[in-house]
mmCIF file of C-alpha atoms in Angstrom:
data_model
loop_
_atom_site.group_PDB
_atom_site.id
_atom_site.type_symbol
_atom_site.label_atom_id
_atom_site.label_comp_id
_atom_site.label_asym_id
_atom_site.label_seq_id
_atom_site.Cartn_x
_atom_site.Cartn_y
_atom_site.Cartn_z
ATOM 1 C CA MET A 18 -50.210 59.508 52.067
ATOM 2 C CA GLY A 19 -52.856 61.543 51.220
ATOM 3 C CA SER A 20 -55.311 60.542 48.213
ATOM 4 C CA ARG A 21 -54.055 62.449 45.137
ATOM 5 C CA TYR A 22 -56.627 65.714 44.801
ATOM 6 C CA THR A 23 -59.229 66.092 41.606
ATOM 7 C CA ALA A 24 -61.516 68.409 40.516
ATOM 8 C CA GLU A 25 -64.305 66.172 40.768
ATOM 9 C CA GLN A 26 -64.008 65.616 44.714
ATOM 10 C CA ASP A 27 -63.739 69.141 45.117
ATOM 11 C CA VAL A 28 -66.894 69.363 43.186
ATOM 12 C CA ASP A 29 -68.733 66.790 45.348
ATOM 13 C CA THR A 30 -67.589 68.088 48.921
ATOM 14 C CA LYS A 31 -69.572 71.517 48.410
ATOM 15 C CA PHE A 32 -72.891 69.628 47.542
ATOM 16 C CA TRP A 33 -73.814 71.817 44.951
ATOM 17 C CA ASP A 34 -77.191 71.049 43.768
ATOM 18 C CA ASP A 35 -76.524 73.463 40.394
ATOM 19 C CA ASP A 36 -75.366 71.558 37.520
ATOM 20 C CA GLU A 37 -74.337 74.692 35.281
ATOM 21 C CA ALA A 38 -72.521 75.567 38.587
ATOM 22 C CA LYS A 39 -71.018 72.420 38.973
ATOM 23 C CA ASP A 40 -69.900 72.112 35.545
ATOM 24 C CA SER A 41 -67.905 76.209 35.851
ATOM 25 C CA TYR A 42 -66.569 75.055 38.788
ATOM 26 C CA ARG A 43 -64.810 71.659 37.412
ATOM 27 C CA ARG A 44 -63.785 73.805 34.306
ATOM 28 C CA LYS A 45 -61.860 76.275 36.280
ATOM 29 C CA ALA A 46 -60.516 73.400 38.642
ATOM 30 C CA LEU A 47 -59.283 71.706 35.443
ATOM 31 C CA GLU A 48 -57.703 75.003 33.830
ATOM 32 C CA ARG A 49 -55.934 75.133 37.383
ATOM 33 C CA ARG A 50 -54.725 71.993 37.083
ATOM 34 C CA LYS A 51 -53.554 72.531 33.782
ATOM 35 C CA LYS A 52 -51.512 75.629 34.667
ATOM 36 C CA LEU A 53 -49.966 73.553 37.621
ATOM 37 C CA THR A 54 -48.969 70.726 35.421
ATOM 38 C CA LYS A 55 -47.775 73.248 32.884
ATOM 39 C CA LYS A 56 -45.762 75.281 35.062
ATOM 40 C CA LEU A 57 -44.293 71.976 37.295
ATOM 41 C CA LYS A 58 -43.415 70.705 33.444
ATOM 42 C CA LYS A 59 -41.537 74.016 32.573
ATOM 43 C CA THR A 60 -40.077 73.967 35.766
ATOM 44 C CA ASN A 61 -38.736 70.610 35.739
ATOM 45 C CA ASN A 62 -37.003 71.188 32.107
ATOM 46 C CA LEU A 63 -35.578 74.054 33.591
ATOM 47 C CA LYS A 64 -33.813 72.209 36.408
ATOM 48 C CA ARG A 65 -32.941 69.554 33.885
ATOM 49 C CA LYS A 66 -31.366 72.349 31.911
ATOM 50 C CA VAL A 67 -29.437 74.123 34.441
ATOM 51 C CA ASP A 68 -28.205 69.854 35.790
ATOM 52 C CA ARG A 69 -27.023 69.312 31.676
ATOM 53 C CA LYS A 70 -25.224 72.733 31.774
ATOM 54 C CA LYS A 71 -23.754 71.906 34.805
ATOM 55 C CA THR A 72 -22.492 68.419 33.640
ATOM 56 C CA LEU A 73 -21.421 69.797 30.455
ATOM 57 C CA GLU A 74 -19.309 72.592 32.124
ATOM 58 C CA GLU A 75 -17.869 69.679 34.761
ATOM 59 C CA ASN A 76 -17.162 67.481 31.780
ATOM 60 C CA LEU A 77 -15.633 70.523 30.192
ATOM 61 C CA TRP A 78 -13.364 71.359 33.243
ATOM 62 C CA GLU A 79 -12.616 67.783 33.329
ATOM 63 C CA ALA A 80 -11.436 67.767 29.452
ATOM 64 C CA GLU A 81 -9.343 71.023 30.479
ATOM 65 C CA GLU A 82 -7.321 69.430 33.456
ATOM 66 C CA LYS A 83 -6.840 66.608 31.708
ATOM 67 C CA GLN A 84 -5.703 68.175 28.445
ATOM 68 C CA LYS A 85 -3.587 70.540 31.035
ATOM 69 C CA LYS A 86 -1.811 67.789 31.998
ATOM 70 C CA LEU A 87 -1.264 65.779 28.410
ATOM 71 C CA ASP A 88 0.230 69.190 27.520
ATOM 72 C CA GLN A 89 2.404 69.266 30.652
ATOM 73 C CA HIS A 90 3.757 65.651 29.955
ATOM 74 C CA HIS A 91 4.181 66.431 26.404
ATOM 75 C CA ASP A 92 6.718 69.395 27.300
ATOM 76 C CA ALA A 93 8.348 67.291 29.660
ATOM 77 C CA LEU A 94 8.929 64.442 27.104
ATOM 78 C CA ARG A 95 10.178 67.032 24.803
ATOM 79 C CA SER A 96 12.283 68.585 27.103
ATOM 80 C CA ARG A 97 14.081 64.809 28.029
ATOM 81 C CA VAL A 98 14.089 63.807 24.608
ATOM 82 C CA GLY A 99 16.057 67.519 23.724
ATOM 83 C CA TYR A 100 18.516 66.609 26.720
ATOM 84 C CA TYR A 101 19.150 62.922 25.731
ATOM 85 C CA ILE A 102 19.525 64.384 22.189
ATOM 86 C CA GLN A 103 22.031 66.988 22.584
ATOM 87 C CA ASN A 104 24.232 65.248 25.277
ATOM 88 C CA HIS A 105 23.967 61.524 24.095
ATOM 89 C CA LEU A 106 23.881 61.823 20.236
ATOM 90 C CA PRO A 107 25.996 62.548 17.446
ATOM 91 C CA ILE A 108 25.476 65.962 15.694
ATOM 92 C CA ARG A 109 23.853 64.107 12.758
ATOM 93 C CA LEU A 110 22.802 60.248 12.420
ATOM 94 C CA LEU A 111 22.203 58.263 9.199
ATOM 95 C CA GLN A 112 18.418 56.956 9.097
ATOM 96 C CA VAL A 113 18.797 53.475 7.950
ATOM 97 C CA SER A 114 15.238 53.244 6.422
ATOM 98 C CA ASN A 115 16.063 55.773 3.502
ATOM 99 C CA MET A 116 19.854 56.487 4.027
ATOM 100 C CA ALA A 117 19.322 59.975 4.765
ATOM 101 C CA LEU A 118 21.441 62.185 7.319
ATOM 102 C CA VAL A 119 18.838 64.008 10.075
ATOM 103 C CA ASP A 120 20.595 66.391 12.619
ATOM 104 C CA ARG A 121 19.547 66.742 16.129
ATOM 105 C CA ARG A 122 16.980 68.993 15.483
ATOM 106 C CA THR A 123 15.268 66.839 12.488
ATOM 107 C CA LEU A 124 16.034 63.885 15.022
ATOM 108 C CA GLN A 125 14.316 66.130 18.083
ATOM 109 C CA GLU A 126 11.228 66.853 16.284
ATOM 110 C CA GLN A 127 10.627 63.506 14.788
ATOM 111 C CA ILE A 128 10.772 61.832 18.193
ATOM 112 C CA CYS A 129 8.592 64.447 19.551
ATOM 113 C CA GLU A 130 5.738 64.198 16.794
ATOM 114 C CA LYS A 131 6.111 60.523 17.793
ATOM 115 C CA ILE A 132 5.397 61.391 21.215
ATOM 116 C CA THR A 133 2.698 63.775 20.928
ATOM 117 C CA GLN A 134 0.875 60.646 18.804
ATOM 118 C CA ARG A 135 1.480 57.889 21.122
ATOM 119 C CA PRO A 136 2.072 59.544 24.989
ATOM 120 C CA SER A 137 2.990 55.644 25.972
ATOM 121 C CA ILE A 138 5.792 55.764 24.237
ATOM 122 C CA CYS A 139 7.150 57.645 27.277
ATOM 123 C CA SER A 140 7.049 56.728 30.968
ATOM 124 C CA GLU A 141 5.963 59.408 33.419
ATOM 125 C CA ASP A 142 8.996 57.861 35.751
ATOM 126 C CA LYS A 143 12.235 59.998 34.439
ATOM 127 C CA CYS A 144 14.399 57.174 34.509
ATOM 128 C CA LEU A 145 12.238 54.800 32.666
ATOM 129 C CA CYS A 146 11.952 57.698 30.536
ATOM 130 C CA PHE A 147 15.029 57.837 29.534
ATOM 131 C CA GLU A 148 15.597 54.277 28.666
ATOM 132 C CA GLN A 149 12.593 54.776 26.552
ATOM 133 C CA ILE A 150 14.062 57.117 24.569
ATOM 134 C CA LYS A 151 17.442 55.490 24.620
ATOM 135 C CA ASP A 152 15.808 52.517 22.530
ATOM 136 C CA GLU A 153 13.919 54.130 19.987
ATOM 137 C CA LEU A 154 16.931 56.250 18.877
ATOM 138 C CA LYS A 155 19.520 53.505 19.389
ATOM 139 C CA TYR A 156 22.475 53.966 16.722
ATOM 140 C CA SER A 157 24.670 51.425 15.412
ATOM 141 C CA ILE A 158 28.429 53.128 14.853
ATOM 142 C CA LEU A 159 30.965 52.055 12.643
ATOM 143 C CA SER A 160 34.629 51.192 13.254
ATOM 144 C CA HIS A 161 36.690 50.857 10.305
ATOM 145 C CA ARG A 162 40.122 51.462 8.479
ATOM 146 C CA TRP A 163 39.364 54.311 5.903
ATOM 147 C CA GLY A 164 39.934 53.394 2.431
ATOM 148 C CA SER A 165 40.981 55.436 -0.471
ATOM 149 C CA PRO A 166 39.517 57.164 -1.629
ATOM 150 C CA GLU A 167 36.387 57.055 1.079
ATOM 151 C CA LEU A 168 32.864 59.192 0.567
ATOM 152 C CA THR A 169 32.577 62.076 2.618
ATOM 153 C CA PHE A 170 29.791 63.725 4.040
ATOM 154 C CA SER A 171 29.705 66.549 1.394
ATOM 155 C CA GLU A 172 29.948 63.935 -1.609
ATOM 156 C CA PHE A 173 27.598 61.931 -0.154
ATOM 157 C CA VAL A 174 24.862 64.479 0.542
ATOM 158 C CA LYS A 175 25.487 65.579 -3.626
ATOM 159 C CA LEU A 176 24.596 61.095 -4.238
ATOM 160 C CA HIS A 177 21.699 61.423 -2.052
ATOM 161 C CA GLU A 178 20.011 64.377 -3.747
ATOM 162 C CA GLN A 179 20.138 62.512 -6.886
ATOM 163 C CA MET A 180 18.428 59.263 -5.825
ATOM 164 C CA THR A 181 15.003 58.487 -4.214
ATOM 165 C CA TRP A 182 14.437 57.144 -1.604
ATOM 166 C CA ARG A 183 13.001 53.845 -3.765
ATOM 167 C CA PHE A 184 16.506 53.606 -5.311
ATOM 168 C CA TRP A 185 17.726 53.045 -1.303
ATOM 169 C CA ASP A 186 15.260 51.009 -0.512
ATOM 170 C CA GLY A 187 16.555 48.341 -3.456
ATOM 171 C CA LEU A 188 19.821 48.359 -1.856
ATOM 172 C CA LYS A 189 18.823 47.107 1.491
ATOM 173 C CA SER A 190 20.791 44.156 0.813
ATOM 174 C CA PRO A 191 24.191 44.830 -0.705
ATOM 175 C CA ASP A 192 24.163 41.553 -2.792
ATOM 176 C CA THR A 193 25.685 41.360 -6.325
ATOM 177 C CA ARG A 194 22.684 42.990 -8.174
ATOM 178 C CA ALA A 195 22.831 45.636 -5.764
ATOM 179 C CA LEU A 196 26.266 46.113 -6.095
ATOM 180 C CA GLU A 197 25.405 46.148 -10.309
ATOM 181 C CA ARG A 198 22.803 48.681 -9.893
ATOM 182 C CA MET A 199 25.322 50.957 -8.504
ATOM 183 C CA HIS A 200 27.624 50.387 -11.228
ATOM 184 C CA GLU A 201 24.893 51.115 -13.757
ATOM 185 C CA ILE A 202 24.008 54.617 -12.433
ATOM 186 C CA TRP A 203 27.732 55.694 -11.200
ATOM 187 C CA GLY A 204 29.703 53.516 -13.337
ATOM 188 C CA ASP A 205 33.287 53.277 -12.433
ATOM 189 C CA THR A 206 32.906 55.655 -9.528
ATOM 190 C CA PRO A 207 35.771 56.058 -6.767
ATOM 191 C CA PHE A 208 33.324 55.609 -4.175
ATOM 192 C CA LYS A 209 32.415 52.063 -5.390
ATOM 193 C CA ARG A 210 34.333 50.283 -2.105
ATOM 194 C CA SER A 211 33.048 52.834 0.177
ATOM 195 C CA LEU A 212 29.537 52.606 -0.963
ATOM 196 C CA ALA A 213 29.664 48.996 -1.093
ATOM 197 C CA LYS A 214 30.719 49.322 2.823
ATOM 198 C CA LEU A 215 27.990 51.350 3.922
ATOM 199 C CA LEU A 216 25.361 49.026 2.126
ATOM 200 C CA HIS A 217 27.067 46.111 4.476
ATOM 201 C CA PHE A 218 26.999 48.329 7.371
ATOM 202 C CA ARG A 219 23.366 49.304 6.849
ATOM 203 C CA GLN A 220 22.355 45.598 6.412
ATOM 204 C CA VAL A 221 23.845 44.626 9.708
ATOM 205 C CA SER A 222 22.485 48.036 11.635
ATOM 206 C CA ALA A 223 19.022 46.854 10.393
ATOM 207 C CA GLN A 224 19.132 43.251 11.364
ATOM 208 C CA ARG A 225 20.106 44.697 14.955
ATOM 209 C CA GLN A 226 17.092 46.630 15.060
ATOM 210 C CA CYS A 227 18.691 49.976 14.951
ATOM 211 C CA LYS A 228 16.640 52.880 13.198
ATOM 212 C CA TYR A 229 19.962 54.899 12.944
ATOM 213 C CA ALA A 230 23.551 54.378 12.282
ATOM 214 C CA TRP A 231 26.402 56.717 12.496
ATOM 215 C CA VAL A 232 29.544 56.708 10.044
ATOM 216 C CA ASP A 233 32.724 59.190 10.553
ATOM 217 C CA THR A 234 33.472 59.922 6.827
ATOM 218 C CA ILE A 235 29.359 60.819 6.207
ATOM 219 C CA CYS A 236 28.501 61.920 9.202
ATOM 220 C CA ILE A 237 30.614 64.761 9.963
ATOM 221 C CA ASN A 238 31.328 67.750 8.084
ATOM 222 C CA LYS A 239 34.896 68.238 8.071
ATOM 223 C CA GLU A 240 34.901 71.538 6.361
ATOM 224 C CA SER A 241 33.077 73.195 9.833
ATOM 225 C CA SER A 242 35.969 73.373 12.317
ATOM 226 C CA SER A 243 33.707 74.052 14.887
ATOM 227 C CA GLU A 244 31.699 70.559 14.440
ATOM 228 C CA LEU A 245 35.086 68.463 13.621
ATOM 229 C CA ASP A 246 36.084 69.701 17.246
ATOM 230 C CA GLU A 247 33.078 68.757 18.747
ATOM 231 C CA SER A 248 33.247 65.681 17.038
ATOM 232 C CA ILE A 249 36.518 64.928 18.180
ATOM 233 C CA ARG A 250 36.180 65.577 21.736
ATOM 234 C CA SER A 251 32.733 63.766 22.010
ATOM 235 C CA MET A 252 33.510 60.716 20.048
ATOM 236 C CA TYR A 253 34.561 58.505 23.252
ATOM 237 C CA ALA A 254 30.997 59.180 24.290
ATOM 238 C CA TRP A 255 29.393 58.816 21.110
ATOM 239 C CA TYR A 256 31.233 55.327 20.980
ATOM 240 C CA ARG A 257 30.028 54.401 24.625
ATOM 241 C CA ASP A 258 26.485 55.349 24.157
ATOM 242 C CA ALA A 259 25.947 53.553 20.470
ATOM 243 C CA HIS A 260 23.671 50.395 20.803
ATOM 244 C CA ILE A 261 26.515 48.539 19.248
ATOM 245 C CA CYS A 262 29.895 49.100 17.435
ATOM 246 C CA ILE A 263 30.601 47.441 14.010
ATOM 247 C CA VAL A 264 34.129 46.528 13.552
ATOM 248 C CA HIS A 265 34.881 45.958 10.224
ATOM 249 C CA LEU A 266 38.710 44.423 10.018
ATOM 250 C CA ASN A 267 39.288 44.527 5.975
ATOM 251 C CA GLN A 268 41.837 42.286 5.933
ATOM 252 C CA THR A 269 41.485 39.626 8.330
ATOM 253 C CA PRO A 270 38.929 36.315 7.290
ATOM 254 C CA TYR A 271 39.552 35.189 10.699
ATOM 255 C CA TYR A 272 40.153 36.025 14.359
ATOM 256 C CA LEU A 273 43.537 34.359 14.187
ATOM 257 C CA ASP A 274 44.612 36.537 11.863
ATOM 258 C CA MET A 275 44.099 39.954 13.010
ATOM 259 C CA LYS A 276 47.838 40.187 13.853
ATOM 260 C CA ASP A 277 48.223 41.906 10.335
ATOM 261 C CA GLU A 278 45.304 43.539 10.544
ATOM 262 C CA PRO A 279 45.937 47.258 9.868
ATOM 263 C CA TRP A 280 42.756 48.430 12.204
ATOM 264 C CA PHE A 281 45.002 48.175 15.127
ATOM 265 C CA SER A 282 47.831 50.526 14.028
ATOM 266 C CA ARG A 283 44.951 53.196 13.871
ATOM 267 C CA GLY A 284 44.901 56.154 16.330
ATOM 268 C CA TRP A 285 41.635 55.890 17.593
ATOM 269 C CA THR A 286 41.128 51.761 17.589
ATOM 270 C CA LEU A 287 42.157 52.372 21.188
ATOM 271 C CA GLN A 288 38.565 54.070 21.900
ATOM 272 C CA GLU A 289 36.580 52.635 19.767
ATOM 273 C CA LEU A 290 38.087 49.705 21.491
ATOM 274 C CA LEU A 291 37.427 50.189 25.238
ATOM 275 C CA ALA A 292 34.142 52.510 24.733
ATOM 276 C CA PRO A 293 31.392 50.440 23.202
ATOM 277 C CA LYS A 294 29.447 48.664 25.771
ATOM 278 C CA GLN A 295 28.280 46.104 22.902
ATOM 279 C CA ILE A 296 30.760 45.335 20.091
ATOM 280 C CA LYS A 297 30.683 43.229 17.261
ATOM 281 C CA PHE A 298 33.858 42.210 15.149
ATOM 282 C CA TYR A 299 33.382 41.599 10.944
ATOM 283 C CA SER A 300 35.489 40.050 8.473
ATOM 284 C CA ALA A 301 36.810 41.433 4.973
ATOM 285 C CA SER A 302 33.887 39.756 3.725
ATOM 286 C CA TRP A 303 31.219 40.816 6.514
ATOM 287 C CA LYS A 304 31.443 37.358 8.306
ATOM 288 C CA GLY A 305 30.801 37.242 12.024
ATOM 289 C CA ILE A 306 34.217 36.728 13.496
ATOM 290 C CA THR A 307 32.306 34.960 16.306
ATOM 291 C CA ARG A 308 28.907 33.749 16.667
ATOM 292 C CA ARG A 309 27.797 36.030 19.159
ATOM 293 C CA GLU A 310 25.759 38.415 19.123
ATOM 294 C CA ASN A 311 27.748 40.834 21.489
ATOM 295 C CA ASP A 312 31.809 40.097 21.486
ATOM 296 C CA LYS A 313 32.036 41.400 24.797
ATOM 297 C CA ASP A 314 29.197 39.221 26.228
ATOM 298 C CA LEU A 315 31.453 36.672 27.846
ATOM 299 C CA ASP A 316 30.288 34.761 31.098
ATOM 300 C CA SER A 317 33.042 33.914 33.992
ATOM 301 C CA THR A 318 34.220 30.568 32.180
ATOM 302 C CA GLU A 319 35.009 32.421 28.701
ATOM 303 C CA GLN A 320 36.687 34.908 30.579
ATOM 304 C CA GLN A 321 39.024 32.858 32.351
ATOM 305 C CA ALA A 322 39.578 30.944 29.223
ATOM 306 C CA ALA A 323 40.105 34.175 27.424
ATOM 307 C CA LYS A 324 42.815 34.948 30.052
ATOM 308 C CA GLU A 325 44.387 31.228 29.762
ATOM 309 C CA GLY A 326 44.890 32.461 26.104
ATOM 310 C CA LYS A 327 48.028 30.278 25.286
ATOM 311 C CA ASP A 328 46.341 26.920 25.872
ATOM 312 C CA ASN A 329 43.174 27.760 24.444
ATOM 313 C CA PRO A 330 43.240 31.187 22.131
ATOM 314 C CA SER A 331 40.287 32.836 21.618
ATOM 315 C CA LEU A 332 39.082 36.308 20.174
ATOM 316 C CA TRP A 333 40.309 38.647 23.208
ATOM 317 C CA SER A 334 43.532 37.003 24.036
ATOM 318 C CA THR A 335 44.503 37.189 20.566
ATOM 319 C CA ILE A 336 43.338 40.941 20.806
ATOM 320 C CA HIS A 337 45.627 41.351 24.272
ATOM 321 C CA GLN A 338 48.242 39.734 22.359
ATOM 322 C CA ILE A 339 47.987 42.693 19.905
ATOM 323 C CA THR A 340 47.431 45.304 22.068
ATOM 324 C CA GLY A 341 48.639 44.579 25.302
ATOM 325 C CA ILE A 342 45.681 45.655 27.023
ATOM 326 C CA PRO A 343 44.308 43.378 30.152
ATOM 327 C CA ILE A 344 41.344 41.376 29.065
ATOM 328 C CA GLU A 345 39.445 43.058 31.915
ATOM 329 C CA ASP A 346 39.759 46.618 30.599
ATOM 330 C CA LEU A 347 39.195 45.050 26.853
ATOM 331 C CA LEU A 348 35.916 43.773 28.062
ATOM 332 C CA ASP A 349 34.465 45.943 30.384
ATOM 333 C CA PHE A 350 36.870 49.324 30.324
ATOM 334 C CA LYS A 351 36.298 51.883 32.937
ATOM 335 C CA PRO A 352 37.812 55.251 32.595
ATOM 336 C CA GLY A 353 39.735 56.534 36.134
ATOM 337 C CA LEU A 354 42.972 57.248 37.384
ATOM 338 C CA TYR A 355 43.672 54.040 38.838
ATOM 339 C CA ASP A 356 46.499 51.901 37.229
ATOM 340 C CA ILE A 357 47.984 54.718 36.028
ATOM 341 C CA GLY A 358 51.414 53.256 35.022
ATOM 342 C CA LYS A 359 50.319 49.972 33.652
ATOM 343 C CA ARG A 360 47.537 52.457 31.661
ATOM 344 C CA MET A 361 50.758 54.527 29.700
ATOM 345 C CA ASN A 362 52.897 51.925 29.868
#
């Protein structure tokens, strides 16, 4: 590698005797060097600008591609949420937090907004994504015998419009104080018992981490014939897809006293008993009939004991005696064309 060029070396090689000529040549050499250095700096600055621009364009392209993929992912999630809500949820649900009625469209907007803010809520795997959506939208469903009078959709809407969310937030627990507060506001309302039942159901739903709940008397607008028709046709699926079915036995303190329970005389009891995968029976005072979280969750030993109910009475052997339905079907019912004669009997 050669030595670095300097103006002094250039001058010395000329062997000029004239000092003035030497100084003139040296100045010109220095000026040329300054110009070259300036030009080199300008070239380097331009190159850096080009590289920086190229890097910015690459980063911008990567950001646009990332955003495009994110938008596609959001669109796919919205489509899956919409499909799930339209095919697996009732027409409207009761929001446990503020007791507001929300329809499918509102639910879809709420969940989609949550997904946009937190995309990790749903996996890119379609099956896993549906499970995550189901967990986010899990709802409890009430099976009960109607009282007289029972709070209806229109009455509940009027009632909810009169009260703020702070009022409903203060009624999370259906204790004596809450019931007294209800009496102060509504006086001797004919819906007092219905409201008390609703508050108990809300409390049980919240304890089971359900953000939504469904009650047939409140969540179906019976003034709409199309809505009533869809509800009747979809009822089995709604009970099947619920996170848990809460059964309130209004005249039963203990399962051995279930034989005279009016709930078993209802026409809707059959599907509400068989369809749910998880079910929990509550007594008249809203105490669990059993200690299980899910009354259908029996191991093989307990199922055998239930079949031999004469020597060891159990919840399901008692229900079997009342309904005549085999315990296997009571615990894990599968619709189909097998055993038609037995089922018709």
